[in-house]
PDB file of C-alpha atoms in Angstrom:
ATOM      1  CA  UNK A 108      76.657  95.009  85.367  1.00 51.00           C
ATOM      2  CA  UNK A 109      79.095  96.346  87.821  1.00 63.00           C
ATOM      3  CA  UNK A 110      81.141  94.131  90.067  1.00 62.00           C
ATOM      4  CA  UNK A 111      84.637  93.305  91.494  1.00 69.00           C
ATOM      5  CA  UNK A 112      86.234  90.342  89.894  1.00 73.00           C
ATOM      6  CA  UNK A 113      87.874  88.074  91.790  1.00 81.00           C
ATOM      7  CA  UNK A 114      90.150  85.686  90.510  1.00 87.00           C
ATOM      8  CA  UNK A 115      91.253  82.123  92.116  1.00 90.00           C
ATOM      9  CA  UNK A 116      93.390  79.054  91.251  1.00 92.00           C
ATOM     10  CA  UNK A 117      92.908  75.282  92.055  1.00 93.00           C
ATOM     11  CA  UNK A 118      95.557  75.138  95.217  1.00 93.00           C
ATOM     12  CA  UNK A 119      95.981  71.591  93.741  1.00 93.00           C
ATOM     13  CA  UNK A 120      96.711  72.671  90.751  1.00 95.00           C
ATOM     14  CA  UNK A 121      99.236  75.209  92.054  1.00 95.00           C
ATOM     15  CA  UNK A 122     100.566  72.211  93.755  1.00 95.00           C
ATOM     16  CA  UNK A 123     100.910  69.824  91.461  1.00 95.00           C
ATOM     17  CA  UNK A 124     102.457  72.259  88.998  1.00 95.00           C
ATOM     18  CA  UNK A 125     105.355  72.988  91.508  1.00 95.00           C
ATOM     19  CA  UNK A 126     105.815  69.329  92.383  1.00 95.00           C
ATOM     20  CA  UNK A 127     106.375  68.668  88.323  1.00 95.00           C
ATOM     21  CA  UNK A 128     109.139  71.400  88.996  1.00 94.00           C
ATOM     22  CA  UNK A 129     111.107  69.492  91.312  1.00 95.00           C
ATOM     23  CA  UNK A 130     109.796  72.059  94.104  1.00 94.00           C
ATOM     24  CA  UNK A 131     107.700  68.876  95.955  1.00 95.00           C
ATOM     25  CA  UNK A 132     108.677  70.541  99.583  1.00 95.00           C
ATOM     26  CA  UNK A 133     107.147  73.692  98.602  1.00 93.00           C
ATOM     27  CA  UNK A 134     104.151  72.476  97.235  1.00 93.00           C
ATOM     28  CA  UNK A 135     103.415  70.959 100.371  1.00 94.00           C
ATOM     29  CA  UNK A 136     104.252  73.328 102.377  1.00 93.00           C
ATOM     30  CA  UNK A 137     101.675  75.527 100.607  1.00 92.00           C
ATOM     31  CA  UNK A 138      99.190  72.853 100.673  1.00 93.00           C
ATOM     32  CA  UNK A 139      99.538  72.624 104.384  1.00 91.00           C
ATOM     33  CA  UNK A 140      99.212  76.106 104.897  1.00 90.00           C
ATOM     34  CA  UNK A 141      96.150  77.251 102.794  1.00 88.00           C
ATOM     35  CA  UNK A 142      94.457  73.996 102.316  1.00 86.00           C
ATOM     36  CA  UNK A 143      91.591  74.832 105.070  1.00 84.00           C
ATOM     37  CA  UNK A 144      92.421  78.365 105.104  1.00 83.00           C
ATOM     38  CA  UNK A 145      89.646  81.077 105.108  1.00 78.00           C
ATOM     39  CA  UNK A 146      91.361  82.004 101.314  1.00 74.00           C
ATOM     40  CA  UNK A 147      90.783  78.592  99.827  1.00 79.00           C
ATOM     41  CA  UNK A 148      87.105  77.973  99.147  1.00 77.00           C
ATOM     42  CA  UNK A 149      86.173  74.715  97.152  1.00 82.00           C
ATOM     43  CA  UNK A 150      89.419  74.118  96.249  1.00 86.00           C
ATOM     44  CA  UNK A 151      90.067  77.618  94.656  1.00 89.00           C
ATOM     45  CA  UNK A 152      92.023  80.076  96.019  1.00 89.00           C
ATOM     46  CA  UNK A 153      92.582  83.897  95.475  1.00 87.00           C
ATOM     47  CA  UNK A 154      94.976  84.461  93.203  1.00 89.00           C
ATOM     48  CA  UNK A 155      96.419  87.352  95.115  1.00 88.00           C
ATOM     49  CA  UNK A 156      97.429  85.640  98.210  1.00 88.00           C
ATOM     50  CA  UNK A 157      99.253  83.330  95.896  1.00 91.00           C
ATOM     51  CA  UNK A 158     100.826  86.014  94.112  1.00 92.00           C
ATOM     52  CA  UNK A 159     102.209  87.076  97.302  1.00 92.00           C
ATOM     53  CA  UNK A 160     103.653  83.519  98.540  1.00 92.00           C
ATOM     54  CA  UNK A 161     105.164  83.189  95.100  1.00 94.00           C
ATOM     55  CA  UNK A 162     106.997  86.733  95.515  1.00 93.00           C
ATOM     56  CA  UNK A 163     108.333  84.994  99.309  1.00 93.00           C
ATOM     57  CA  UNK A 164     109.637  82.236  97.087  1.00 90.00           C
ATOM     58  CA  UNK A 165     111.061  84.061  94.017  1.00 91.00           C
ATOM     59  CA  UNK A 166     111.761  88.122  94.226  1.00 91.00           C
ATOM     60  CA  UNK A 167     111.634  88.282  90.246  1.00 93.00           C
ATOM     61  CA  UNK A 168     108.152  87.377  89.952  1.00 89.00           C
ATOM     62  CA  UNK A 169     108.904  84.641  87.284  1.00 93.00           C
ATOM     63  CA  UNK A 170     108.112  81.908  89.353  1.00 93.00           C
ATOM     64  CA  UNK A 171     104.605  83.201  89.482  1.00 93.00           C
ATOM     65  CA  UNK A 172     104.441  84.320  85.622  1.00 93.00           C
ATOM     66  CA  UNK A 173     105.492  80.850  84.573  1.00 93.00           C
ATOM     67  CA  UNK A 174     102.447  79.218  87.019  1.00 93.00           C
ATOM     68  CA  UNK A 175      99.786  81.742  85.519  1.00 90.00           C
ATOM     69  CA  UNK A 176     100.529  80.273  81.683  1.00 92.00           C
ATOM     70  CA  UNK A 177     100.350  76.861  82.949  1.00 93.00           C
ATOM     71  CA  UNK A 178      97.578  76.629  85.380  1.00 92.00           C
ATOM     72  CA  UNK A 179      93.956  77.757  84.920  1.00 89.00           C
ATOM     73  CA  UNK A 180      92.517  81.099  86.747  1.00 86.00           C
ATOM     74  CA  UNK A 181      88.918  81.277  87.251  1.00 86.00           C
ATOM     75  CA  UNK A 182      87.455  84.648  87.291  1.00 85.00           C
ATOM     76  CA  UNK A 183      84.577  85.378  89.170  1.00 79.00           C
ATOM     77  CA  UNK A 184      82.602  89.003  89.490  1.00 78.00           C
ATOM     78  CA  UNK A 185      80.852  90.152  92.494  1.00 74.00           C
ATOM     79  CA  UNK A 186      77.992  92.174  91.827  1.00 75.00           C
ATOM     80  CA  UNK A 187      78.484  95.682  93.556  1.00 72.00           C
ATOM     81  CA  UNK A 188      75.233  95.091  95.695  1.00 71.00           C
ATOM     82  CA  UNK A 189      76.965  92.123  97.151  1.00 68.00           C
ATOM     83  CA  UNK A 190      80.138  93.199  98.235  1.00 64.00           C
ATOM     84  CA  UNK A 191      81.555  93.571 101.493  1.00 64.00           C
ATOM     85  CA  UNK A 192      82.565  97.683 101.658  1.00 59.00           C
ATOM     86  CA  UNK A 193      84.212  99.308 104.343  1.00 53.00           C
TER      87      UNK A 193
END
């Protein structure tokens, strides 16, 4: 089947994994921002946004390497007859 995958991470999860790295305020900050955002849907949220808060907080991309080993990213495909094409 052809589709578009999408991929998304728990925001918790995100959360809680910078919180255990003694980055609480950003966490939160985060949390506040996205948690009833259009991008954040059940919980999950697209991993490409956060990609691109991550490179705000850290310019080496680390940050965000470290997260994807430690927290879970569901991947979800879109059949092609279903997506949204401009």
């Amino acid at each position: 089947m052809n589709g578009y995958r999408n991929e998304k991470m728990n925001l918790s999860d995100v959360c809680i994994w910078l919180t255990g790295r003694g980055m609480a305020a950003t966490g939160n900050m985060i949390w506040d921002a996205f948690e009833n955002h259009v991008w954040n849907q059940d919980g999950l949220m697209r991993t490409d946004v956060l990609k691109d808060v991550f490179a705000a907080i850290d310019q080496s991309g680390m940050l965000f390497r470290q997260m994807e080993c430690d927290v879970t990213t569901y991947m979800f495909t879109t059949p092609v007859y279903e997506a949204h094409v401009d």
